[in-house]
Amino acid sequence: MIRLSGSLLLLIILGILPETEAQVSQWTMAMCIDTALARNIDLLRGDNTVQINEIALRQARNNLLPTLNATASQNFNSGRSVDPYTYQYVNTNISSNSFALNGGLLLFNGLQQRNTVRQSRLNVQSSEYSAQEIKNTVVLTVLNAYLQILFANEQADLAREQVRTSIRQKDQTISLVRAGKKTETDLLKLQSQLGSDSLKLIQAQNLVRMAKVNLMQTMNIPVAESIDFEQVAIDQVLLEYDNRSSEEIFAKSMEIRPEIKNASLRRESAEVGLLVYKGAYMPRLFLSAGVSTGYSSARRLTTYSSSNEIVTVGYVQGNPSQVVVNEQNTMRPVSSEYPFFDQVYDNINKFVGFNLSIPILNYRQAKNNVLRQKITIRNTELEEDAVKISLRKEIEQAYTDMINAKANFEASQKQLEYAERSYKNINDKYGIGVSTAIDLQLEFNNYVQARSNLLQAKYQYVFNLKVLDLYQGKDIIL
């Protein structure tokens, strides 16, 4: 039977030994961002809004085109009724058809249609920038969640190293106790430290799992144990600081940030909307034209036939027995069925007309619409100012957070340097039996805490740098 030492068994239980199973799938931050953007509900809604506004723009353009409509009808009448084409009363069953082709074109309406096209175009651009705002929020959320995973992984690595060190210290103390250089109390102290470090490792591993769950939920994908994320060395990011002032970053943001462009477009859209409402003061000129025809079963086709007839024109000296006759050509009407297509052709009617409408008094609707739109313009101007102020405050806060994070990072580096020296000094003394387990435990905890502080300061500093990159329109990469 193979027997394992207690230290080796603890390493296996805590998962510190290398894995022998196949590597799970690795996700990069770029993959996470692309997935989150593709599955984010708010962004999908934003894309739908863009499509709706594009349809509205096409409709506004189509409204500039003329209208053309065809109509056809079939009617049946019985009893006494008026023939629709002879306008005579008839007492019979009538079957009639009518056909028409009508068109129209709005020639002038105060440029309302053209201004509506301009406004619709601005609305499309505004919705596109609104979608870009959502994208920036999603990217920042994914970045933060991904950095949390990297931070949690490094914290877990630090906790594993802490457990290994505690195990070495415990094994060393066992040897010193056997040699009579240390007491059982020192051993108990280090065993207690090992138990505390093992608990910290479990907690760190739990934080890694929670960080992964958070990122997968941010991407809106089912949580799966098989998914892992690429561990990126972010130290290079710390060298990318370009030392720009918050004023320079704000000036750059004013040129590229979607919320600024969106606010400006909403103001422009409101201003064009005012022109649309003012167009209601102007006359409207409409051109209409059409052609119509029809058929009635009651209508008959009348033709005339000629014939020579002998007619009496008088008498000779008034004697009825001596008749005077003459040959005359007589025209007699002949009624026959009027063919369908012949009627349709013969009944064609064409018309062209102009309709001029001049607004005089319409419940002051145009005036009140103009007044309301002017207020809307003032509100969009205030909103634009508010967006600029909010952006300036956000950048100032982000810049201050970056400066603070940079200072904390540099201070943490110094702290780790001093803590590492102190711990090595105490560890060397403990190895020769001139320092106590309490001293070793204290300095070791200080050293571990200094490393943890440096990790936290490093990732906070990187996050703040990337936030400023986002405000400047830079690609978010690690």
Short mmCIF file of N, CA and C in Angstrom, two decimals, residues 86-249:
data_model
loop_
_atom_site.label_atom_id
_atom_site.label_comp_id
_atom_site.label_asym_id
_atom_site.label_seq_id
_atom_site.Cartn_x
_atom_site.Cartn_y
_atom_site.Cartn_z
N THR A 86 -76.10 56.18 -68.48
CA THR A 86 -77.09 56.92 -69.28
C THR A 86 -77.89 57.90 -68.43
N TYR A 87 -77.82 57.69 -67.10
CA TYR A 87 -78.56 58.52 -66.14
C TYR A 87 -80.07 58.50 -66.42
N GLN A 88 -80.57 57.40 -66.92
CA GLN A 88 -82.01 57.22 -67.15
C GLN A 88 -82.55 56.19 -66.17
N TYR A 89 -83.80 56.38 -65.76
CA TYR A 89 -84.42 55.42 -64.87
C TYR A 89 -84.80 54.17 -65.67
N VAL A 90 -84.44 53.05 -65.13
CA VAL A 90 -84.78 51.77 -65.75
C VAL A 90 -85.32 50.86 -64.66
N ASN A 91 -86.16 49.95 -65.07
CA ASN A 91 -86.73 49.00 -64.13
C ASN A 91 -86.31 47.60 -64.55
N THR A 92 -85.09 47.28 -64.24
CA THR A 92 -84.52 46.00 -64.63
C THR A 92 -83.32 45.69 -63.75
N ASN A 93 -82.78 44.55 -63.89
CA ASN A 93 -81.55 44.18 -63.17
C ASN A 93 -80.34 44.74 -63.91
N ILE A 94 -79.48 45.41 -63.14
CA ILE A 94 -78.30 46.04 -63.75
C ILE A 94 -77.04 45.48 -63.10
N SER A 95 -76.11 45.12 -63.92
CA SER A 95 -74.76 44.77 -63.47
C SER A 95 -73.81 45.82 -64.03
N SER A 96 -73.04 46.47 -63.13
CA SER A 96 -72.16 47.55 -63.58
C SER A 96 -70.77 47.41 -62.97
N ASN A 97 -69.80 47.94 -63.67
CA ASN A 97 -68.40 47.96 -63.21
C ASN A 97 -67.88 49.37 -63.35
N SER A 98 -66.95 49.69 -62.48
CA SER A 98 -66.23 50.96 -62.61
C SER A 98 -64.76 50.73 -62.35
N PHE A 99 -63.91 51.43 -63.07
CA PHE A 99 -62.45 51.31 -62.95
C PHE A 99 -61.86 52.71 -62.94
N ALA A 100 -60.83 52.90 -62.08
CA ALA A 100 -60.22 54.23 -61.99
C ALA A 100 -58.75 54.09 -61.63
N LEU A 101 -57.95 55.02 -62.11
CA LEU A 101 -56.53 55.14 -61.78
C LEU A 101 -56.29 56.59 -61.39
N ASN A 102 -55.96 56.82 -60.11
CA ASN A 102 -55.82 58.18 -59.59
C ASN A 102 -54.42 58.39 -59.03
N GLY A 103 -53.87 59.54 -59.24
CA GLY A 103 -52.56 59.89 -58.72
C GLY A 103 -52.55 61.28 -58.15
N GLY A 104 -51.55 61.54 -57.31
CA GLY A 104 -51.44 62.87 -56.71
C GLY A 104 -50.01 63.17 -56.33
N LEU A 105 -49.69 64.43 -56.24
CA LEU A 105 -48.34 64.86 -55.85
C LEU A 105 -48.47 66.15 -55.06
N LEU A 106 -47.87 66.12 -53.87
CA LEU A 106 -47.84 67.33 -53.06
C LEU A 106 -46.73 68.23 -53.58
N LEU A 107 -47.10 69.35 -54.14
CA LEU A 107 -46.11 70.25 -54.75
C LEU A 107 -45.45 71.14 -53.72
N PHE A 108 -46.19 71.58 -52.72
CA PHE A 108 -45.61 72.48 -51.72
C PHE A 108 -46.42 72.39 -50.43
N ASN A 109 -45.72 72.29 -49.31
CA ASN A 109 -46.38 72.34 -48.01
C ASN A 109 -45.47 72.98 -46.96
N GLY A 110 -44.80 74.04 -47.37
CA GLY A 110 -43.92 74.72 -46.43
C GLY A 110 -42.66 73.96 -46.12
N LEU A 111 -42.22 73.10 -47.04
CA LEU A 111 -41.00 72.29 -46.89
C LEU A 111 -41.09 71.33 -45.70
N GLN A 112 -42.29 71.01 -45.27
CA GLN A 112 -42.44 70.11 -44.13
C GLN A 112 -41.88 68.72 -44.43
N GLN A 113 -42.14 68.22 -45.63
CA GLN A 113 -41.67 66.88 -45.96
C GLN A 113 -40.15 66.80 -46.02
N ARG A 114 -39.52 67.78 -46.65
CA ARG A 114 -38.05 67.75 -46.75
C ARG A 114 -37.41 67.92 -45.37
N ASN A 115 -37.99 68.75 -44.53
CA ASN A 115 -37.46 68.90 -43.17
C ASN A 115 -37.70 67.65 -42.34
N THR A 116 -38.79 66.94 -42.63
CA THR A 116 -39.02 65.66 -41.95
C THR A 116 -37.95 64.65 -42.33
N VAL A 117 -37.52 64.68 -43.60
CA VAL A 117 -36.42 63.80 -44.03
C VAL A 117 -35.15 64.14 -43.26
N ARG A 118 -34.84 65.42 -43.13
CA ARG A 118 -33.66 65.84 -42.38
C ARG A 118 -33.74 65.38 -40.93
N GLN A 119 -34.90 65.56 -40.32
CA GLN A 119 -35.07 65.16 -38.92
C GLN A 119 -34.95 63.66 -38.76
N SER A 120 -35.51 62.90 -39.67
CA SER A 120 -35.41 61.43 -39.60
C SER A 120 -33.97 60.97 -39.74
N ARG A 121 -33.20 61.64 -40.62
CA ARG A 121 -31.79 61.29 -40.77
C ARG A 121 -31.02 61.54 -39.47
N LEU A 122 -31.31 62.65 -38.82
CA LEU A 122 -30.67 62.95 -37.54
C LEU A 122 -31.07 61.95 -36.47
N ASN A 123 -32.31 61.49 -36.49
CA ASN A 123 -32.77 60.50 -35.51
C ASN A 123 -32.06 59.17 -35.70
N VAL A 124 -31.79 58.80 -36.95
CA VAL A 124 -31.04 57.56 -37.20
C VAL A 124 -29.63 57.67 -36.61
N GLN A 125 -28.96 58.77 -36.87
CA GLN A 125 -27.61 58.96 -36.34
C GLN A 125 -27.63 58.98 -34.81
N SER A 126 -28.65 59.61 -34.23
CA SER A 126 -28.75 59.67 -32.77
C SER A 126 -28.91 58.28 -32.18
N SER A 127 -29.76 57.45 -32.78
CA SER A 127 -29.96 56.10 -32.26
C SER A 127 -28.70 55.25 -32.41
N GLU A 128 -27.91 55.50 -33.46
CA GLU A 128 -26.65 54.78 -33.61
C GLU A 128 -25.68 55.14 -32.49
N TYR A 129 -25.62 56.41 -32.14
CA TYR A 129 -24.74 56.81 -31.03
C TYR A 129 -25.27 56.31 -29.69
N SER A 130 -26.59 56.20 -29.56
CA SER A 130 -27.15 55.62 -28.33
C SER A 130 -26.71 54.17 -28.18
N ALA A 131 -26.72 53.44 -29.30
CA ALA A 131 -26.25 52.05 -29.28
C ALA A 131 -24.76 51.99 -28.92
N GLN A 132 -23.99 52.97 -29.41
CA GLN A 132 -22.56 52.99 -29.10
C GLN A 132 -22.34 53.27 -27.61
N GLU A 133 -23.19 54.08 -27.00
CA GLU A 133 -23.10 54.30 -25.56
C GLU A 133 -23.28 52.99 -24.80
N ILE A 134 -24.25 52.20 -25.23
CA ILE A 134 -24.47 50.91 -24.57
C ILE A 134 -23.26 50.01 -24.76
N LYS A 135 -22.67 50.03 -25.96
CA LYS A 135 -21.47 49.22 -26.22
C LYS A 135 -20.35 49.60 -25.26
N ASN A 136 -20.13 50.89 -25.08
CA ASN A 136 -19.06 51.33 -24.18
C ASN A 136 -19.31 50.84 -22.75
N THR A 137 -20.56 50.88 -22.32
CA THR A 137 -20.89 50.40 -20.98
C THR A 137 -20.63 48.90 -20.86
N VAL A 138 -21.02 48.15 -21.90
CA VAL A 138 -20.80 46.70 -21.89
C VAL A 138 -19.30 46.38 -21.87
N VAL A 139 -18.53 47.09 -22.69
CA VAL A 139 -17.08 46.85 -22.73
C VAL A 139 -16.45 47.12 -21.37
N LEU A 140 -16.86 48.21 -20.73
CA LEU A 140 -16.30 48.54 -19.42
C LEU A 140 -16.69 47.50 -18.38
N THR A 141 -17.92 47.01 -18.45
CA THR A 141 -18.37 45.98 -17.50
C THR A 141 -17.59 44.69 -17.70
N VAL A 142 -17.38 44.29 -18.95
CA VAL A 142 -16.61 43.07 -19.23
C VAL A 142 -15.17 43.23 -18.79
N LEU A 143 -14.59 44.41 -19.05
CA LEU A 143 -13.22 44.66 -18.63
C LEU A 143 -13.08 44.49 -17.12
N ASN A 144 -13.98 45.09 -16.38
CA ASN A 144 -13.92 45.00 -14.92
C ASN A 144 -14.06 43.56 -14.46
N ALA A 145 -15.03 42.81 -15.05
CA ALA A 145 -15.23 41.42 -14.65
C ALA A 145 -14.03 40.56 -15.02
N TYR A 146 -13.42 40.82 -16.18
CA TYR A 146 -12.25 40.04 -16.59
C TYR A 146 -11.06 40.31 -15.67
N LEU A 147 -10.86 41.58 -15.33
CA LEU A 147 -9.78 41.91 -14.40
C LEU A 147 -10.01 41.30 -13.03
N GLN A 148 -11.27 41.18 -12.62
CA GLN A 148 -11.57 40.54 -11.35
C GLN A 148 -11.15 39.07 -11.36
N ILE A 149 -11.31 38.42 -12.53
CA ILE A 149 -10.86 37.03 -12.64
C ILE A 149 -9.34 36.95 -12.55
N LEU A 150 -8.66 37.83 -13.29
CA LEU A 150 -7.19 37.82 -13.24
C LEU A 150 -6.70 38.09 -11.81
N PHE A 151 -7.33 39.04 -11.16
CA PHE A 151 -6.95 39.37 -9.78
C PHE A 151 -7.22 38.20 -8.85
N ALA A 152 -8.40 37.57 -9.00
CA ALA A 152 -8.74 36.44 -8.14
C ALA A 152 -7.80 35.27 -8.37
N ASN A 153 -7.40 35.03 -9.63
CA ASN A 153 -6.45 33.95 -9.92
C ASN A 153 -5.10 34.21 -9.27
N GLU A 154 -4.63 35.44 -9.35
CA GLU A 154 -3.33 35.76 -8.72
C GLU A 154 -3.44 35.69 -7.20
N GLN A 155 -4.58 36.08 -6.67
CA GLN A 155 -4.78 35.95 -5.23
C GLN A 155 -4.79 34.48 -4.82
N ALA A 156 -5.41 33.63 -5.65
CA ALA A 156 -5.41 32.20 -5.36
C ALA A 156 -4.00 31.62 -5.46
N ASP A 157 -3.23 32.07 -6.47
CA ASP A 157 -1.83 31.62 -6.57
C ASP A 157 -1.03 32.04 -5.34
N LEU A 158 -1.28 33.25 -4.89
CA LEU A 158 -0.59 33.73 -3.68
C LEU A 158 -1.00 32.90 -2.47
N ALA A 159 -2.28 32.54 -2.39
CA ALA A 159 -2.75 31.73 -1.27
C ALA A 159 -2.12 30.33 -1.32
N ARG A 160 -1.98 29.76 -2.53
CA ARG A 160 -1.32 28.45 -2.65
C ARG A 160 0.14 28.53 -2.20
N GLU A 161 0.80 29.58 -2.64
CA GLU A 161 2.20 29.76 -2.22
C GLU A 161 2.28 29.93 -0.71
N GLN A 162 1.30 30.62 -0.14
CA GLN A 162 1.28 30.82 1.31
C GLN A 162 1.12 29.49 2.03
N VAL A 163 0.26 28.60 1.47
CA VAL A 163 0.08 27.28 2.07
C VAL A 163 1.36 26.47 1.96
N ARG A 164 2.01 26.52 0.80
CA ARG A 164 3.28 25.78 0.64
C ARG A 164 4.32 26.26 1.64
N THR A 165 4.42 27.58 1.77
CA THR A 165 5.38 28.13 2.72
C THR A 165 5.06 27.71 4.14
N SER A 166 3.77 27.73 4.50
CA SER A 166 3.39 27.31 5.85
C SER A 166 3.71 25.84 6.09
N ILE A 167 3.53 25.02 5.03
CA ILE A 167 3.87 23.61 5.17
C ILE A 167 5.37 23.44 5.38
N ARG A 168 6.18 24.19 4.60
CA ARG A 168 7.64 24.11 4.79
C ARG A 168 8.03 24.57 6.19
N GLN A 169 7.41 25.63 6.65
CA GLN A 169 7.72 26.12 7.99
C GLN A 169 7.31 25.10 9.06
N LYS A 170 6.19 24.46 8.85
CA LYS A 170 5.75 23.44 9.81
C LYS A 170 6.72 22.26 9.83
N ASP A 171 7.09 21.80 8.60
CA ASP A 171 8.03 20.67 8.53
C ASP A 171 9.38 21.05 9.14
N GLN A 172 9.82 22.29 8.88
CA GLN A 172 11.08 22.75 9.47
C GLN A 172 10.99 22.80 10.98
N THR A 173 9.86 23.23 11.50
CA THR A 173 9.68 23.34 12.95
C THR A 173 9.65 21.96 13.59
N ILE A 174 9.06 20.98 12.86
CA ILE A 174 9.06 19.61 13.40
C ILE A 174 10.50 19.14 13.60
N SER A 175 11.34 19.42 12.61
CA SER A 175 12.76 19.02 12.74
C SER A 175 13.42 19.75 13.89
N LEU A 176 13.12 21.06 14.05
CA LEU A 176 13.72 21.83 15.14
C LEU A 176 13.23 21.36 16.50
N VAL A 177 11.96 20.94 16.57
CA VAL A 177 11.43 20.41 17.84
C VAL A 177 12.14 19.12 18.20
N ARG A 178 12.33 18.28 17.19
CA ARG A 178 13.03 17.02 17.45
C ARG A 178 14.47 17.27 17.88
N ALA A 179 15.07 18.38 17.36
CA ALA A 179 16.45 18.71 17.74
C ALA A 179 16.50 19.45 19.05
N GLY A 180 15.36 19.81 19.60
CA GLY A 180 15.32 20.50 20.87
C GLY A 180 15.51 22.00 20.76
N LYS A 181 15.44 22.54 19.54
CA LYS A 181 15.64 23.98 19.37
C LYS A 181 14.33 24.76 19.42
N LYS A 182 13.23 24.06 19.23
CA LYS A 182 11.92 24.70 19.29
C LYS A 182 11.01 23.87 20.17
N THR A 183 9.98 24.55 20.68
CA THR A 183 9.04 23.88 21.58
C THR A 183 7.80 23.44 20.80
N GLU A 184 6.99 22.59 21.48
CA GLU A 184 5.73 22.18 20.89
C GLU A 184 4.80 23.37 20.65
N THR A 185 4.95 24.40 21.50
CA THR A 185 4.11 25.60 21.32
C THR A 185 4.38 26.26 19.97
N ASP A 186 5.67 26.31 19.58
CA ASP A 186 6.01 26.88 18.27
C ASP A 186 5.37 26.07 17.14
N LEU A 187 5.39 24.73 17.31
CA LEU A 187 4.80 23.88 16.29
C LEU A 187 3.29 24.10 16.20
N LEU A 188 2.64 24.23 17.34
CA LEU A 188 1.20 24.46 17.35
C LEU A 188 0.85 25.80 16.70
N LYS A 189 1.71 26.78 16.96
CA LYS A 189 1.48 28.09 16.33
C LYS A 189 1.50 27.98 14.80
N LEU A 190 2.47 27.26 14.27
CA LEU A 190 2.60 27.14 12.82
C LEU A 190 1.52 26.23 12.23
N GLN A 191 1.10 25.22 12.99
CA GLN A 191 -0.01 24.40 12.53
C GLN A 191 -1.29 25.22 12.44
N SER A 192 -1.47 26.08 13.43
CA SER A 192 -2.63 26.99 13.38
C SER A 192 -2.54 27.93 12.18
N GLN A 193 -1.31 28.42 11.91
CA GLN A 193 -1.11 29.28 10.76
C GLN A 193 -1.43 28.54 9.47
N LEU A 194 -1.03 27.25 9.38
CA LEU A 194 -1.32 26.45 8.19
C LEU A 194 -2.82 26.29 8.01
N GLY A 195 -3.53 26.05 9.09
CA GLY A 195 -4.98 25.93 9.00
C GLY A 195 -5.63 27.23 8.52
N SER A 196 -5.13 28.35 9.01
CA SER A 196 -5.66 29.65 8.58
C SER A 196 -5.35 29.91 7.11
N ASP A 197 -4.13 29.55 6.70
CA ASP A 197 -3.76 29.76 5.30
C ASP A 197 -4.56 28.84 4.37
N SER A 198 -4.85 27.62 4.83
CA SER A 198 -5.66 26.70 4.02
C SER A 198 -7.07 27.25 3.83
N LEU A 199 -7.62 27.85 4.88
CA LEU A 199 -8.95 28.46 4.76
C LEU A 199 -8.92 29.64 3.79
N LYS A 200 -7.86 30.43 3.84
CA LYS A 200 -7.74 31.55 2.92
C LYS A 200 -7.67 31.07 1.47
N LEU A 201 -6.99 29.92 1.26
CA LEU A 201 -6.91 29.38 -0.08
C LEU A 201 -8.30 28.96 -0.58
N ILE A 202 -9.05 28.29 0.28
CA ILE A 202 -10.42 27.90 -0.10
C ILE A 202 -11.24 29.14 -0.44
N GLN A 203 -11.12 30.17 0.37
CA GLN A 203 -11.86 31.40 0.11
C GLN A 203 -11.42 32.06 -1.20
N ALA A 204 -10.10 32.01 -1.47
CA ALA A 204 -9.60 32.59 -2.72
C ALA A 204 -10.12 31.80 -3.92
N GLN A 205 -10.17 30.48 -3.81
CA GLN A 205 -10.70 29.66 -4.90
C GLN A 205 -12.19 29.94 -5.12
N ASN A 206 -12.90 30.17 -4.02
CA ASN A 206 -14.32 30.53 -4.14
C ASN A 206 -14.49 31.86 -4.87
N LEU A 207 -13.58 32.80 -4.58
CA LEU A 207 -13.65 34.09 -5.26
C LEU A 207 -13.38 33.95 -6.75
N VAL A 208 -12.48 33.03 -7.11
CA VAL A 208 -12.22 32.78 -8.53
C VAL A 208 -13.48 32.27 -9.21
N ARG A 209 -14.14 31.30 -8.58
CA ARG A 209 -15.37 30.76 -9.17
C ARG A 209 -16.45 31.84 -9.29
N MET A 210 -16.58 32.67 -8.26
CA MET A 210 -17.59 33.72 -8.30
C MET A 210 -17.27 34.75 -9.38
N ALA A 211 -15.98 35.05 -9.54
CA ALA A 211 -15.58 36.01 -10.58
C ALA A 211 -15.89 35.45 -11.98
N LYS A 212 -15.67 34.15 -12.17
CA LYS A 212 -15.98 33.54 -13.46
C LYS A 212 -17.49 33.53 -13.71
N VAL A 213 -18.24 33.21 -12.67
CA VAL A 213 -19.70 33.22 -12.81
C VAL A 213 -20.18 34.63 -13.18
N ASN A 214 -19.60 35.63 -12.53
CA ASN A 214 -19.99 37.02 -12.81
C ASN A 214 -19.72 37.39 -14.27
N LEU A 215 -18.56 36.99 -14.80
CA LEU A 215 -18.24 37.32 -16.19
C LEU A 215 -19.15 36.57 -17.15
N MET A 216 -19.41 35.29 -16.89
CA MET A 216 -20.28 34.52 -17.78
C MET A 216 -21.70 35.09 -17.77
N GLN A 217 -22.15 35.53 -16.60
CA GLN A 217 -23.47 36.16 -16.55
C GLN A 217 -23.46 37.51 -17.25
N THR A 218 -22.35 38.23 -17.16
CA THR A 218 -22.23 39.49 -17.89
C THR A 218 -22.30 39.25 -19.39
N MET A 219 -21.73 38.14 -19.86
CA MET A 219 -21.80 37.78 -21.28
C MET A 219 -23.15 37.17 -21.65
N ASN A 220 -23.98 36.91 -20.64
CA ASN A 220 -25.32 36.33 -20.86
C ASN A 220 -25.22 34.94 -21.49
N ILE A 221 -24.28 34.13 -20.95
CA ILE A 221 -24.15 32.74 -21.38
C ILE A 221 -24.34 31.86 -20.15
N PRO A 222 -24.76 30.59 -20.34
CA PRO A 222 -24.91 29.69 -19.19
C PRO A 222 -23.57 29.45 -18.50
N VAL A 223 -23.62 29.36 -17.20
CA VAL A 223 -22.40 29.10 -16.44
C VAL A 223 -21.96 27.66 -16.68
N ALA A 224 -20.68 27.47 -17.02
CA ALA A 224 -20.15 26.14 -17.31
C ALA A 224 -18.77 26.01 -16.69
N GLU A 225 -18.54 24.88 -16.02
CA GLU A 225 -17.25 24.65 -15.38
C GLU A 225 -16.14 24.48 -16.41
N SER A 226 -16.50 24.08 -17.63
CA SER A 226 -15.48 23.81 -18.65
C SER A 226 -14.88 25.09 -19.23
N ILE A 227 -15.50 26.23 -18.93
CA ILE A 227 -15.01 27.49 -19.48
C ILE A 227 -13.95 28.07 -18.55
N ASP A 228 -12.82 28.42 -19.13
CA ASP A 228 -11.77 29.11 -18.38
C ASP A 228 -11.36 30.34 -19.17
N PHE A 229 -10.62 31.21 -18.52
CA PHE A 229 -10.27 32.48 -19.14
C PHE A 229 -8.76 32.65 -19.14
N GLU A 230 -8.28 33.20 -20.24
CA GLU A 230 -6.85 33.35 -20.43
C GLU A 230 -6.26 34.28 -19.37
N GLN A 231 -5.21 33.80 -18.73
CA GLN A 231 -4.52 34.61 -17.73
C GLN A 231 -3.51 35.50 -18.44
N VAL A 232 -3.74 36.79 -18.39
CA VAL A 232 -2.92 37.75 -19.12
C VAL A 232 -1.97 38.45 -18.16
N ALA A 233 -0.72 38.60 -18.59
CA ALA A 233 0.24 39.39 -17.81
C ALA A 233 -0.02 40.86 -18.10
N ILE A 234 -0.44 41.59 -17.10
CA ILE A 234 -0.87 42.98 -17.32
C ILE A 234 0.21 43.99 -16.94
N ASP A 235 1.39 43.51 -16.58
CA ASP A 235 2.43 44.46 -16.16
C ASP A 235 2.79 45.44 -17.27
N GLN A 236 2.69 44.99 -18.55
CA GLN A 236 3.02 45.86 -19.66
C GLN A 236 2.06 47.04 -19.73
N VAL A 237 0.82 46.83 -19.30
CA VAL A 237 -0.17 47.90 -19.34
C VAL A 237 0.27 49.08 -18.47
N LEU A 238 0.99 48.77 -17.40
CA LEU A 238 1.41 49.83 -16.48
C LEU A 238 2.42 50.78 -17.12
N LEU A 239 3.05 50.35 -18.21
CA LEU A 239 4.03 51.19 -18.88
C LEU A 239 3.41 52.07 -19.95
N GLU A 240 2.07 51.93 -20.17
CA GLU A 240 1.41 52.65 -21.26
C GLU A 240 0.87 54.00 -20.83
N TYR A 241 1.07 54.40 -19.61
CA TYR A 241 0.53 55.67 -19.14
C TYR A 241 1.20 56.82 -19.89
N ASP A 242 0.37 57.65 -20.57
CA ASP A 242 0.92 58.71 -21.42
C ASP A 242 0.94 60.08 -20.74
N ASN A 243 0.56 60.13 -19.46
CA ASN A 243 0.70 61.34 -18.65
C ASN A 243 -0.11 62.52 -19.20
N ARG A 244 -1.26 62.24 -19.80
CA ARG A 244 -2.14 63.32 -20.25
C ARG A 244 -2.89 63.89 -19.07
N SER A 245 -3.19 65.16 -19.16
CA SER A 245 -3.97 65.81 -18.12
C SER A 245 -5.46 65.51 -18.33
N SER A 246 -6.25 65.74 -17.29
CA SER A 246 -7.69 65.51 -17.41
C SER A 246 -8.30 66.46 -18.43
N GLU A 247 -7.74 67.68 -18.56
CA GLU A 247 -8.26 68.63 -19.56
C GLU A 247 -8.04 68.12 -20.97
N GLU A 248 -6.87 67.53 -21.22
CA GLU A 248 -6.59 66.99 -22.54
C GLU A 248 -7.49 65.80 -22.86
N ILE A 249 -7.71 64.95 -21.86
CA ILE A 249 -8.59 63.79 -22.05
C ILE A 249 -10.02 64.26 -22.31
#
